[in-house]
Amino acid sequence: MSTPSVVLTIIVPLIGVVVYLLPAPFEPVGFELQSPPYLGDALPVNDHLQRAEKILENQVLGPESLVFKDGDIYSGTADGKIIKINSNLELTNVLSLGSVYCGNEIECGRPLGLRFTKDGLLYIIDAHLGLFHVNVSTGERTRLVSGGTIVDGKPIVFFNDLAVRSDGMVYFTHSSTKWHRFQHVSLAMEGNNDSRLLQFDPTSGEVSVLMDGLTLGNGVQLSQDESFLLVAEGGRMRIHQYFLTSSREGEREIFADNLPGFVDNIRPSSSGGFWVALPTIRRHCLYDVFAPRPWLRKFLIKFFSPEFIVKSTTKPYGLVMEFAEDGHIVRRLDDPTGAVVSYISEVLDTGSSLYLGSYTSPFLAKLSLE
Ligand SMILES: *[C@@H]1O[C@H](CO)[C@@H](O)[C@H](O)[C@H]1NC(C)=O
Ligand SMILES: *[C@@H]1O[C@H](CO)[C@@H](O)[C@H](O)[C@H]1NC(C)=O
């Protein structure tokens, strides 16, 4: 046989068989996405976010979620702390939910979504430790739901975001029943749909399932009149609207579909709508190539770590979008090179400024609205 035919008939199939037999660390799942919109489809790409100012650089690590109370900003950090920043940008540690002597994120905790109720109680969802409310003046804390709690036969792993209704009902998401927060890249590469929207009823103490079958469920936000919830389904690039009024309770619609990036937290905007943070842009990563091709992901994860695959194929970008209550896009703000802000996870709109949180950045970004 000639060399080319030996390669074709023996070596190539042999390599194929060996690769096929190599174990994959997990089983990727395929699904269809609509083709991604061009970045400037909805509204033109701009560079408004490059005017943002970095504050408390290297003092605030990974401020994923932010909340405003009596002139102070509260945030959770990558090392498990809840911090408070006053108007003079002085920083104080409020508390840590995890153990004091901790060696890893599961013990230290990783606070994500934060909410204050009208009477001043701080609700915190921690990716590992669960759902809490805290009296920030005394530090007194109550755990409402613990990490790993089994709901409808499946454990809550990777708590993500929460919203609290004025009667104390808590709506929250968990992104996985298997992967921890620090494994979010594996979660995205696997692509399964075991993420849920849950409800904690303070009267009965019960946790129940409102939505199942989500891929990377993320931000949760109540409408102003509390008639519906918005629920980010990050891995499907869409936002669900879940109705709470007695006449439509439990009904759902798609609020926004085929967005240009993964959807993270959703928070109120000062004009009565919602700010949506999109940390990773579809046209700047390979997610759309991977989604319908689980075999390609399965092939790659036999050779490379999911972190390596994602890191080497993703370009940073800063994007936040404002939506009106009826779902139309009001405006967008971009940092197209990620030079100032990227991987934005939440927008805090104080009326005069936007503060941008990010689960990776070692700072807060502030953009004046004047
Ligand atoms: C926090 O605790 C103090 C002291 O017990 C109490 O006076 C205050 O009302 C509590 N705050 C909230 C928001 O419950
Ligand atoms: C979730 O994934 C399973 C298995 O891939 C599939 O059978 C099911 O229809 C999916 N559910 C939703 C809501 O997409």
mmCIF file of C-alpha atoms and ligand atoms in Angstrom:
data_model
loop_
_atom_site.group_PDB
_atom_site.id
_atom_site.type_symbol
_atom_site.label_atom_id
_atom_site.label_comp_id
_atom_site.label_asym_id
_atom_site.label_seq_id
_atom_site.Cartn_x
_atom_site.Cartn_y
_atom_site.Cartn_z
ATOM 1 C CA MET A 1 0.000 0.000 0.000
ATOM 2 C CA SER A 2 1.126 3.556 -0.686
ATOM 3 C CA THR A 3 1.694 5.874 2.265
ATOM 4 C CA PRO A 4 -1.473 7.987 1.682
ATOM 5 C CA SER A 5 -3.703 4.929 1.539
ATOM 6 C CA VAL A 6 -2.144 3.472 4.739
ATOM 7 C CA VAL A 7 -2.919 6.783 6.470
ATOM 8 C CA LEU A 8 -6.489 6.781 5.141
ATOM 9 C CA THR A 9 -7.405 3.162 5.671
ATOM 10 C CA ILE A 10 -5.596 2.366 8.915
ATOM 11 C CA ILE A 11 -4.218 5.302 10.852
ATOM 12 C CA VAL A 12 -7.139 7.758 10.612
ATOM 13 C CA PRO A 13 -9.798 5.198 11.643
ATOM 14 C CA LEU A 14 -7.489 3.956 14.406
ATOM 15 C CA ILE A 15 -7.123 7.466 15.832
ATOM 16 C CA GLY A 16 -10.903 7.835 15.563
ATOM 17 C CA VAL A 17 -11.468 4.648 17.582
ATOM 18 C CA VAL A 18 -8.920 5.671 20.236
ATOM 19 C CA VAL A 19 -10.486 9.126 20.620
ATOM 20 C CA TYR A 20 -13.945 7.548 20.765
ATOM 21 C CA LEU A 21 -12.831 5.184 23.532
ATOM 22 C CA LEU A 22 -11.153 7.885 25.637
ATOM 23 C CA PRO A 23 -13.416 8.736 28.556
ATOM 24 C CA ALA A 24 -15.002 12.201 28.596
ATOM 25 C CA PRO A 25 -15.207 13.874 32.025
ATOM 26 C CA PHE A 26 -18.941 14.526 31.479
ATOM 27 C CA GLU A 27 -21.632 14.065 28.840
ATOM 28 C CA PRO A 28 -22.421 17.236 26.850
ATOM 29 C CA VAL A 29 -26.022 17.826 25.771
ATOM 30 C CA GLY A 30 -26.972 19.424 22.450
ATOM 31 C CA PHE A 31 -29.674 22.012 21.746
ATOM 32 C CA GLU A 32 -30.631 24.457 19.028
ATOM 33 C CA LEU A 33 -30.262 28.211 19.283
ATOM 34 C CA GLN A 34 -31.494 30.753 16.756
ATOM 35 C CA SER A 35 -28.579 32.242 14.871
ATOM 36 C CA PRO A 36 -27.022 34.984 16.972
ATOM 37 C CA PRO A 37 -28.026 38.543 16.187
ATOM 38 C CA TYR A 38 -25.336 40.791 14.787
ATOM 39 C CA LEU A 39 -24.007 42.809 17.642
ATOM 40 C CA GLY A 40 -25.511 46.057 16.441
ATOM 41 C CA ASP A 41 -28.872 44.512 15.489
ATOM 42 C CA ALA A 42 -31.074 45.957 18.213
ATOM 43 C CA LEU A 43 -29.393 49.319 18.565
ATOM 44 C CA PRO A 44 -25.994 50.524 17.365
ATOM 45 C CA VAL A 45 -22.825 49.383 19.115
ATOM 46 C CA ASN A 46 -21.311 52.291 21.060
ATOM 47 C CA ASP A 47 -18.490 52.928 23.492
ATOM 48 C CA HIS A 48 -20.419 54.631 26.302
ATOM 49 C CA LEU A 49 -19.161 52.216 28.941
ATOM 50 C CA GLN A 50 -15.591 53.280 28.238
ATOM 51 C CA ARG A 51 -16.461 56.511 30.052
ATOM 52 C CA ALA A 52 -17.010 54.534 33.241
ATOM 53 C CA GLU A 53 -14.656 55.199 36.105
ATOM 54 C CA LYS A 54 -13.070 52.353 38.045
ATOM 55 C CA ILE A 55 -13.475 52.779 41.766
ATOM 56 C CA LEU A 56 -11.876 50.924 44.692
ATOM 57 C CA GLU A 57 -9.524 49.166 42.316
ATOM 58 C CA ASN A 58 -7.915 46.091 43.925
ATOM 59 C CA GLN A 59 -10.029 46.616 47.030
ATOM 60 C CA VAL A 60 -13.260 44.971 45.874
ATOM 61 C CA LEU A 61 -12.843 41.512 44.363
ATOM 62 C CA GLY A 62 -15.604 40.195 42.127
ATOM 63 C CA PRO A 63 -18.578 42.349 43.181
ATOM 64 C CA GLU A 64 -21.205 40.203 41.425
ATOM 65 C CA SER A 65 -24.328 41.882 42.829
ATOM 66 C CA LEU A 66 -24.831 45.357 44.314
ATOM 67 C CA VAL A 67 -27.565 46.903 46.389
ATOM 68 C CA PHE A 68 -28.148 50.486 47.532
ATOM 69 C CA LYS A 69 -29.402 51.381 51.026
ATOM 70 C CA ASP A 70 -29.406 54.799 52.733
ATOM 71 C CA GLY A 71 -26.602 56.116 50.512
ATOM 72 C CA ASP A 72 -24.374 53.045 50.940
ATOM 73 C CA ILE A 73 -23.630 50.304 48.427
ATOM 74 C CA TYR A 74 -23.452 46.709 49.639
ATOM 75 C CA SER A 75 -21.825 43.916 47.693
ATOM 76 C CA GLY A 76 -20.579 40.374 48.104
ATOM 77 C CA THR A 77 -16.991 39.570 47.202
ATOM 78 C CA ALA A 78 -15.043 36.620 45.819
ATOM 79 C CA ASP A 79 -13.552 35.915 49.251
ATOM 80 C CA GLY A 80 -16.965 35.481 50.840
ATOM 81 C CA LYS A 81 -17.429 38.901 52.454
ATOM 82 C CA ILE A 82 -20.361 41.273 52.462
ATOM 83 C CA ILE A 83 -18.924 44.774 52.262
ATOM 84 C CA LYS A 84 -20.386 48.244 52.567
ATOM 85 C CA ILE A 85 -19.144 51.259 50.600
ATOM 86 C CA ASN A 86 -20.226 54.708 51.785
ATOM 87 C CA SER A 87 -20.544 57.861 49.694
ATOM 88 C CA ASN A 88 -16.908 58.798 50.471
ATOM 89 C CA LEU A 89 -15.870 55.418 49.050
ATOM 90 C CA GLU A 90 -14.849 54.138 52.469
ATOM 91 C CA LEU A 91 -15.138 50.409 52.720
ATOM 92 C CA THR A 92 -16.218 48.344 55.721
ATOM 93 C CA ASN A 93 -16.670 44.616 56.167
ATOM 94 C CA VAL A 94 -20.213 43.853 57.278
ATOM 95 C CA LEU A 95 -19.986 40.094 57.732
ATOM 96 C CA SER A 96 -18.915 36.767 56.253
ATOM 97 C CA LEU A 97 -21.446 33.984 56.014
ATOM 98 C CA GLY A 98 -18.830 31.244 55.720
ATOM 99 C CA SER A 99 -16.463 29.911 58.320
ATOM 100 C CA VAL A 100 -13.705 32.272 59.470
ATOM 101 C CA TYR A 101 -10.922 29.734 58.913
ATOM 102 C CA CYS A 102 -11.836 28.538 55.475
ATOM 103 C CA GLY A 103 -9.717 26.954 52.795
ATOM 104 C CA ASN A 104 -11.957 26.963 49.753
ATOM 105 C CA GLU A 105 -14.964 28.666 48.215
ATOM 106 C CA ILE A 106 -17.448 26.101 49.506
ATOM 107 C CA GLU A 107 -16.456 26.811 53.131
ATOM 108 C CA CYS A 108 -15.803 30.544 52.703
ATOM 109 C CA GLY A 109 -19.004 31.098 50.771
ATOM 110 C CA ARG A 110 -19.534 33.156 47.646
ATOM 111 C CA PRO A 111 -22.337 35.699 48.100
ATOM 112 C CA LEU A 112 -24.155 36.464 44.846
ATOM 113 C CA GLY A 113 -27.586 38.181 44.720
ATOM 114 C CA LEU A 114 -28.384 40.767 47.417
ATOM 115 C CA ARG A 115 -31.709 42.463 48.223
ATOM 116 C CA PHE A 116 -32.918 44.803 50.953
ATOM 117 C CA THR A 117 -36.526 44.643 52.047
ATOM 118 C CA LYS A 118 -38.389 47.880 52.844
ATOM 119 C CA ASP A 119 -37.902 47.285 56.585
ATOM 120 C CA GLY A 120 -34.143 47.043 56.111
ATOM 121 C CA LEU A 121 -33.439 43.319 56.273
ATOM 122 C CA LEU A 122 -30.699 42.171 53.882
ATOM 123 C CA TYR A 123 -31.411 38.974 51.939
ATOM 124 C CA ILE A 124 -28.337 37.203 50.591
ATOM 125 C CA ILE A 125 -28.069 34.237 48.292
ATOM 126 C CA ASP A 126 -24.726 32.491 48.544
ATOM 127 C CA ALA A 127 -23.708 30.154 45.713
ATOM 128 C CA HIS A 128 -22.781 27.411 48.207
ATOM 129 C CA LEU A 129 -24.179 28.247 51.639
ATOM 130 C CA GLY A 130 -27.745 29.003 50.572
ATOM 131 C CA LEU A 131 -30.348 31.645 51.294
ATOM 132 C CA PHE A 132 -30.100 33.973 54.323
ATOM 133 C CA HIS A 133 -31.462 37.133 55.782
ATOM 134 C CA VAL A 134 -29.270 39.327 57.888
ATOM 135 C CA ASN A 135 -29.701 42.260 60.210
ATOM 136 C CA VAL A 136 -26.772 44.417 59.046
ATOM 137 C CA SER A 137 -26.634 46.453 62.250
ATOM 138 C CA THR A 138 -26.315 43.465 64.575
ATOM 139 C CA GLY A 139 -24.910 40.869 62.187
ATOM 140 C CA GLU A 140 -27.678 38.483 63.282
ATOM 141 C CA ARG A 141 -28.353 36.014 60.480
ATOM 142 C CA THR A 142 -30.998 33.424 59.710
ATOM 143 C CA ARG A 143 -30.482 30.677 57.173
ATOM 144 C CA LEU A 144 -33.698 30.034 55.253
ATOM 145 C CA VAL A 145 -32.443 27.381 52.806
ATOM 146 C CA SER A 146 -29.158 25.449 53.090
ATOM 147 C CA GLY A 147 -26.795 24.433 50.326
ATOM 148 C CA GLY A 148 -27.559 20.977 48.950
ATOM 149 C CA THR A 149 -31.222 20.998 50.065
ATOM 150 C CA ILE A 150 -33.176 18.433 48.040
ATOM 151 C CA VAL A 151 -36.222 19.855 46.267
ATOM 152 C CA ASP A 152 -38.403 17.491 44.219
ATOM 153 C CA GLY A 153 -35.710 14.843 44.381
ATOM 154 C CA LYS A 154 -32.878 17.038 43.118
ATOM 155 C CA PRO A 155 -30.297 18.970 45.164
ATOM 156 C CA ILE A 156 -29.849 22.710 44.989
ATOM 157 C CA VAL A 157 -26.265 23.266 43.850
ATOM 158 C CA PHE A 158 -24.998 26.698 42.740
ATOM 159 C CA PHE A 159 -27.591 29.101 44.168
ATOM 160 C CA ASN A 160 -27.589 32.130 41.900
ATOM 161 C CA ASP A 161 -29.986 35.053 42.365
ATOM 162 C CA LEU A 162 -33.079 36.063 44.325
ATOM 163 C CA ALA A 163 -35.964 38.502 44.515
ATOM 164 C CA VAL A 164 -38.058 39.157 47.636
ATOM 165 C CA ARG A 165 -41.733 40.127 47.422
ATOM 166 C CA SER A 166 -43.074 42.658 49.938
ATOM 167 C CA ASP A 167 -44.925 39.867 51.795
ATOM 168 C CA GLY A 168 -41.623 38.018 52.321
ATOM 169 C CA MET A 169 -42.013 35.392 49.570
ATOM 170 C CA VAL A 170 -38.567 34.684 48.108
ATOM 171 C CA TYR A 171 -38.012 33.676 44.480
ATOM 172 C CA PHE A 172 -34.599 32.295 43.632
ATOM 173 C CA THR A 173 -32.694 30.408 40.980
ATOM 174 C CA HIS A 174 -30.111 27.712 41.202
ATOM 175 C CA SER A 175 -27.994 27.114 38.129
ATOM 176 C CA SER A 176 -27.252 23.421 38.554
ATOM 177 C CA THR A 177 -28.000 20.252 40.506
ATOM 178 C CA LYS A 178 -24.426 19.067 39.908
ATOM 179 C CA TRP A 179 -21.845 21.773 39.257
ATOM 180 C CA HIS A 180 -20.587 24.314 41.763
ATOM 181 C CA ARG A 181 -20.245 28.004 40.930
ATOM 182 C CA PHE A 182 -16.502 27.724 40.312
ATOM 183 C CA GLN A 183 -17.284 24.988 37.762
ATOM 184 C CA HIS A 184 -19.577 27.273 35.754
ATOM 185 C CA VAL A 185 -17.488 26.730 32.652
ATOM 186 C CA SER A 186 -18.096 22.960 32.832
ATOM 187 C CA LEU A 187 -21.763 23.695 33.385
ATOM 188 C CA ALA A 188 -21.849 25.783 30.192
ATOM 189 C CA MET A 189 -19.887 23.147 28.241
ATOM 190 C CA GLU A 190 -22.239 20.410 29.400
ATOM 191 C CA GLY A 191 -25.294 22.449 28.448
ATOM 192 C CA ASN A 192 -27.925 20.499 30.352
ATOM 193 C CA ASN A 193 -31.198 21.978 31.582
ATOM 194 C CA ASP A 194 -31.426 21.092 35.280
ATOM 195 C CA SER A 195 -31.544 24.678 36.463
ATOM 196 C CA ARG A 196 -34.710 25.882 38.239
ATOM 197 C CA LEU A 197 -36.687 28.804 39.589
ATOM 198 C CA LEU A 198 -37.710 28.041 43.180
ATOM 199 C CA GLN A 199 -39.886 29.719 45.768
ATOM 200 C CA PHE A 200 -39.286 29.926 49.517
ATOM 201 C CA ASP A 201 -42.503 30.485 51.455
ATOM 202 C CA PRO A 202 -41.672 32.171 54.795
ATOM 203 C CA THR A 203 -44.965 31.080 56.372
ATOM 204 C CA SER A 204 -44.517 27.351 55.820
ATOM 205 C CA GLY A 205 -40.733 27.317 55.376
ATOM 206 C CA GLU A 206 -41.272 25.221 52.254
ATOM 207 C CA VAL A 207 -39.301 25.373 49.030
ATOM 208 C CA SER A 208 -41.164 24.566 45.835
ATOM 209 C CA VAL A 209 -40.358 24.476 42.125
ATOM 210 C CA LEU A 210 -41.873 27.159 39.866
ATOM 211 C CA MET A 211 -39.839 26.533 36.705
ATOM 212 C CA ASP A 212 -37.718 23.523 35.758
ATOM 213 C CA GLY A 213 -35.734 22.648 32.641
ATOM 214 C CA LEU A 214 -33.721 25.873 32.441
ATOM 215 C CA THR A 215 -30.211 26.029 31.017
ATOM 216 C CA LEU A 216 -28.065 28.198 33.278
ATOM 217 C CA GLY A 217 -30.875 29.942 35.135
ATOM 218 C CA ASN A 218 -29.543 33.199 36.482
ATOM 219 C CA GLY A 219 -31.006 36.626 37.408
ATOM 220 C CA VAL A 220 -34.469 37.088 38.972
ATOM 221 C CA GLN A 221 -36.338 40.402 39.185
ATOM 222 C CA LEU A 222 -39.856 41.328 40.285
ATOM 223 C CA SER A 223 -41.810 43.920 38.317
ATOM 224 C CA GLN A 224 -42.588 47.157 40.164
ATOM 225 C CA ASP A 225 -46.191 46.117 40.864
ATOM 226 C CA GLU A 226 -45.062 42.554 41.726
ATOM 227 C CA SER A 227 -47.385 41.112 39.070
ATOM 228 C CA PHE A 228 -44.593 39.166 37.352
ATOM 229 C CA LEU A 229 -41.035 37.970 37.641
ATOM 230 C CA LEU A 230 -38.324 38.144 35.036
ATOM 231 C CA VAL A 231 -36.070 35.092 35.003
ATOM 232 C CA ALA A 232 -32.822 35.019 33.034
ATOM 233 C CA GLU A 233 -32.059 31.788 31.225
ATOM 234 C CA GLY A 234 -28.415 32.546 30.554
ATOM 235 C CA GLY A 235 -27.604 29.491 28.468
ATOM 236 C CA ARG A 236 -30.506 30.099 26.087
ATOM 237 C CA MET A 237 -29.898 33.830 25.702
ATOM 238 C CA ARG A 238 -33.417 34.716 26.824
ATOM 239 C CA ILE A 239 -35.524 36.153 29.610
ATOM 240 C CA HIS A 240 -38.758 34.544 30.786
ATOM 241 C CA GLN A 241 -41.712 36.374 32.222
ATOM 242 C CA TYR A 242 -43.418 34.402 35.008
ATOM 243 C CA PHE A 243 -46.807 35.723 36.150
ATOM 244 C CA LEU A 244 -47.755 35.964 39.833
ATOM 245 C CA THR A 245 -51.178 37.621 39.833
ATOM 246 C CA SER A 246 -54.016 35.298 40.838
ATOM 247 C CA SER A 247 -55.622 35.419 37.382
ATOM 248 C CA ARG A 248 -52.430 34.375 35.574
ATOM 249 C CA GLU A 249 -50.437 32.654 38.333
ATOM 250 C CA GLY A 250 -47.807 30.292 36.970
ATOM 251 C CA GLU A 251 -48.259 31.298 33.326
ATOM 252 C CA ARG A 252 -45.114 32.135 31.442
ATOM 253 C CA GLU A 253 -44.093 33.951 28.310
ATOM 254 C CA ILE A 254 -40.827 34.877 26.686
ATOM 255 C CA PHE A 255 -39.968 38.460 27.641
ATOM 256 C CA ALA A 256 -36.847 38.800 25.457
ATOM 257 C CA ASP A 257 -35.398 36.211 23.099
ATOM 258 C CA ASN A 258 -32.248 35.602 21.094
ATOM 259 C CA LEU A 259 -30.228 38.221 22.966
ATOM 260 C CA PRO A 260 -26.655 38.974 21.873
ATOM 261 C CA GLY A 261 -25.112 37.406 24.983
ATOM 262 C CA PHE A 262 -25.586 35.283 28.100
ATOM 263 C CA VAL A 263 -27.993 36.944 30.518
ATOM 264 C CA ASP A 264 -26.896 37.512 34.107
ATOM 265 C CA ASN A 265 -28.649 39.652 36.727
ATOM 266 C CA ILE A 266 -31.659 41.860 36.013
ATOM 267 C CA ARG A 267 -32.328 44.915 38.168
ATOM 268 C CA PRO A 268 -34.727 47.893 38.078
ATOM 269 C CA SER A 269 -33.807 50.939 36.037
ATOM 270 C CA SER A 270 -34.562 54.434 37.322
ATOM 271 C CA SER A 271 -36.889 55.022 34.367
ATOM 272 C CA GLY A 272 -39.193 52.184 35.481
ATOM 273 C CA GLY A 273 -37.773 49.387 33.329
ATOM 274 C CA PHE A 274 -34.980 46.885 33.808
ATOM 275 C CA TRP A 275 -31.235 46.766 33.355
ATOM 276 C CA VAL A 276 -29.906 43.485 32.027
ATOM 277 C CA ALA A 277 -26.214 42.583 32.248
ATOM 278 C CA LEU A 278 -24.745 40.387 29.499
ATOM 279 C CA PRO A 279 -21.293 39.251 30.646
ATOM 280 C CA THR A 280 -20.304 37.216 27.584
ATOM 281 C CA ILE A 281 -21.187 38.011 23.983
ATOM 282 C CA ARG A 282 -22.159 35.233 21.575
ATOM 283 C CA ARG A 283 -20.218 36.657 18.663
ATOM 284 C CA HIS A 284 -17.152 36.781 20.915
ATOM 285 C CA CYS A 285 -17.188 33.132 21.959
ATOM 286 C CA LEU A 286 -17.936 29.690 20.469
ATOM 287 C CA TYR A 287 -21.125 28.917 22.399
ATOM 288 C CA ASP A 288 -23.304 29.046 19.276
ATOM 289 C CA VAL A 289 -20.925 26.700 17.479
ATOM 290 C CA PHE A 290 -20.938 24.314 20.447
ATOM 291 C CA ALA A 291 -24.678 24.368 21.286
ATOM 292 C CA PRO A 292 -25.961 22.058 18.500
ATOM 293 C CA ARG A 293 -22.717 20.000 18.437
ATOM 294 C CA PRO A 294 -22.381 18.054 21.706
ATOM 295 C CA TRP A 295 -19.989 15.644 19.921
ATOM 296 C CA LEU A 296 -17.563 18.524 19.299
ATOM 297 C CA ARG A 297 -17.630 19.495 22.974
ATOM 298 C CA LYS A 298 -17.248 15.845 23.951
ATOM 299 C CA PHE A 299 -14.225 15.544 21.665
ATOM 300 C CA LEU A 300 -12.543 18.703 22.987
ATOM 301 C CA ILE A 301 -13.062 17.959 26.695
ATOM 302 C CA LYS A 302 -11.165 14.711 26.252
ATOM 303 C CA PHE A 303 -8.041 16.772 25.536
ATOM 304 C CA PHE A 304 -8.470 20.192 27.148
ATOM 305 C CA SER A 305 -10.010 21.537 30.331
ATOM 306 C CA PRO A 306 -13.309 23.375 29.839
ATOM 307 C CA GLU A 307 -11.630 26.450 31.370
ATOM 308 C CA PHE A 308 -8.894 26.344 28.722
ATOM 309 C CA ILE A 309 -11.371 25.876 25.871
ATOM 310 C CA VAL A 310 -13.571 28.756 26.974
ATOM 311 C CA LYS A 311 -10.726 31.103 27.900
ATOM 312 C CA SER A 312 -8.918 30.630 24.634
ATOM 313 C CA THR A 313 -12.044 31.186 22.523
ATOM 314 C CA THR A 314 -13.702 34.106 24.355
ATOM 315 C CA LYS A 315 -12.974 37.809 23.929
ATOM 316 C CA PRO A 316 -13.970 40.259 26.658
ATOM 317 C CA TYR A 317 -16.794 42.737 26.037
ATOM 318 C CA GLY A 318 -18.845 45.060 28.219
ATOM 319 C CA LEU A 319 -22.600 45.154 27.547
ATOM 320 C CA VAL A 320 -25.688 46.196 29.463
ATOM 321 C CA MET A 321 -29.152 46.736 28.000
ATOM 322 C CA GLU A 322 -32.144 48.590 29.357
ATOM 323 C CA PHE A 323 -35.611 47.106 28.706
ATOM 324 C CA ALA A 324 -38.995 48.722 29.230
ATOM 325 C CA GLU A 325 -41.664 46.832 31.221
ATOM 326 C CA ASP A 326 -43.234 45.689 27.922
ATOM 327 C CA GLY A 327 -39.982 44.058 26.777
ATOM 328 C CA HIS A 328 -38.750 46.540 24.202
ATOM 329 C CA ILE A 329 -35.128 47.624 24.308
ATOM 330 C CA VAL A 330 -34.682 51.215 25.501
ATOM 331 C CA ARG A 331 -30.902 51.557 25.205
ATOM 332 C CA ARG A 332 -27.648 49.698 25.311
ATOM 333 C CA LEU A 333 -24.240 50.653 26.605
ATOM 334 C CA ASP A 334 -21.125 48.940 25.305
ATOM 335 C CA ASP A 335 -17.442 48.662 25.967
ATOM 336 C CA PRO A 336 -16.642 46.901 22.690
ATOM 337 C CA THR A 337 -13.071 45.992 23.617
ATOM 338 C CA GLY A 338 -13.595 45.417 27.317
ATOM 339 C CA ALA A 339 -10.867 48.022 27.880
ATOM 340 C CA VAL A 340 -12.590 49.481 30.962
ATOM 341 C CA VAL A 341 -15.371 47.015 31.918
ATOM 342 C CA SER A 342 -16.156 43.493 30.839
ATOM 343 C CA TYR A 343 -17.928 40.409 32.187
ATOM 344 C CA ILE A 344 -20.560 42.680 33.762
ATOM 345 C CA SER A 345 -22.959 40.764 35.982
ATOM 346 C CA GLU A 346 -25.245 43.495 37.317
ATOM 347 C CA VAL A 347 -26.253 47.137 36.999
ATOM 348 C CA LEU A 348 -27.189 49.225 40.033
ATOM 349 C CA ASP A 349 -29.054 52.352 38.883
ATOM 350 C CA THR A 350 -29.154 55.053 41.592
ATOM 351 C CA GLY A 351 -30.842 57.605 39.311
ATOM 352 C CA SER A 352 -27.678 59.693 38.903
ATOM 353 C CA SER A 353 -25.176 56.926 38.228
ATOM 354 C CA LEU A 354 -24.898 53.344 37.130
ATOM 355 C CA TYR A 355 -22.642 51.100 39.182
ATOM 356 C CA LEU A 356 -21.513 48.006 37.322
ATOM 357 C CA GLY A 357 -20.676 44.814 39.149
ATOM 358 C CA SER A 358 -18.679 41.931 37.753
ATOM 359 C CA TYR A 359 -17.942 38.488 39.141
ATOM 360 C CA THR A 360 -14.345 38.719 37.924
ATOM 361 C CA SER A 361 -13.279 42.388 38.141
ATOM 362 C CA PRO A 362 -11.213 43.667 41.075
ATOM 363 C CA PHE A 363 -13.159 46.968 41.146
ATOM 364 C CA LEU A 364 -16.559 48.593 40.785
ATOM 365 C CA ALA A 365 -17.267 50.694 37.729
ATOM 366 C CA LYS A 366 -19.295 53.894 37.938
ATOM 367 C CA LEU A 367 -20.894 55.646 35.009
ATOM 368 C CA SER A 368 -22.445 59.047 35.581
ATOM 369 C CA LEU A 369 -25.841 59.394 33.878
ATOM 370 C CA GLU A 370 -25.552 63.173 33.518
HETATM 371 C C1 LIG B 1 -31.750 44.736 63.881
HETATM 372 O O1 LIG B 1 -31.618 44.469 65.264
HETATM 373 C C2 LIG B 1 -31.874 45.587 66.090
HETATM 374 C C3 LIG B 1 -31.543 45.189 67.532
HETATM 375 O O2 LIG B 1 -32.222 44.034 67.899
HETATM 376 C C4 LIG B 1 -33.322 46.017 65.921
HETATM 377 O O3 LIG B 1 -33.574 47.159 66.711
HETATM 378 C C5 LIG B 1 -33.564 46.339 64.436
HETATM 379 O O4 LIG B 1 -34.932 46.627 64.231
HETATM 380 C C6 LIG B 1 -33.166 45.139 63.570
HETATM 381 N N1 LIG B 1 -33.286 45.520 62.152
HETATM 382 C C7 LIG B 1 -34.032 44.854 61.301
HETATM 383 C C8 LIG B 1 -34.002 45.326 59.888
HETATM 384 O O5 LIG B 1 -34.709 43.887 61.606
HETATM 385 C C1 LIG B 2 -34.346 19.057 29.092
HETATM 386 O O1 LIG B 2 -33.433 18.120 28.556
HETATM 387 C C2 LIG B 2 -33.991 16.827 28.385
HETATM 388 C C3 LIG B 2 -32.878 15.884 27.988
HETATM 389 O O2 LIG B 2 -32.018 16.461 27.059
HETATM 390 C C4 LIG B 2 -35.126 16.913 27.346
HETATM 391 O O3 LIG B 2 -35.710 15.646 27.168
HETATM 392 C C5 LIG B 2 -36.167 17.912 27.854
HETATM 393 O O4 LIG B 2 -37.173 18.097 26.872
HETATM 394 C C6 LIG B 2 -35.529 19.249 28.169
HETATM 395 N N1 LIG B 2 -36.505 20.133 28.796
HETATM 396 C C7 LIG B 2 -36.685 21.392 28.413
HETATM 397 C C8 LIG B 2 -37.709 22.166 29.171
HETATM 398 O O5 LIG B 2 -36.054 21.911 27.517
#
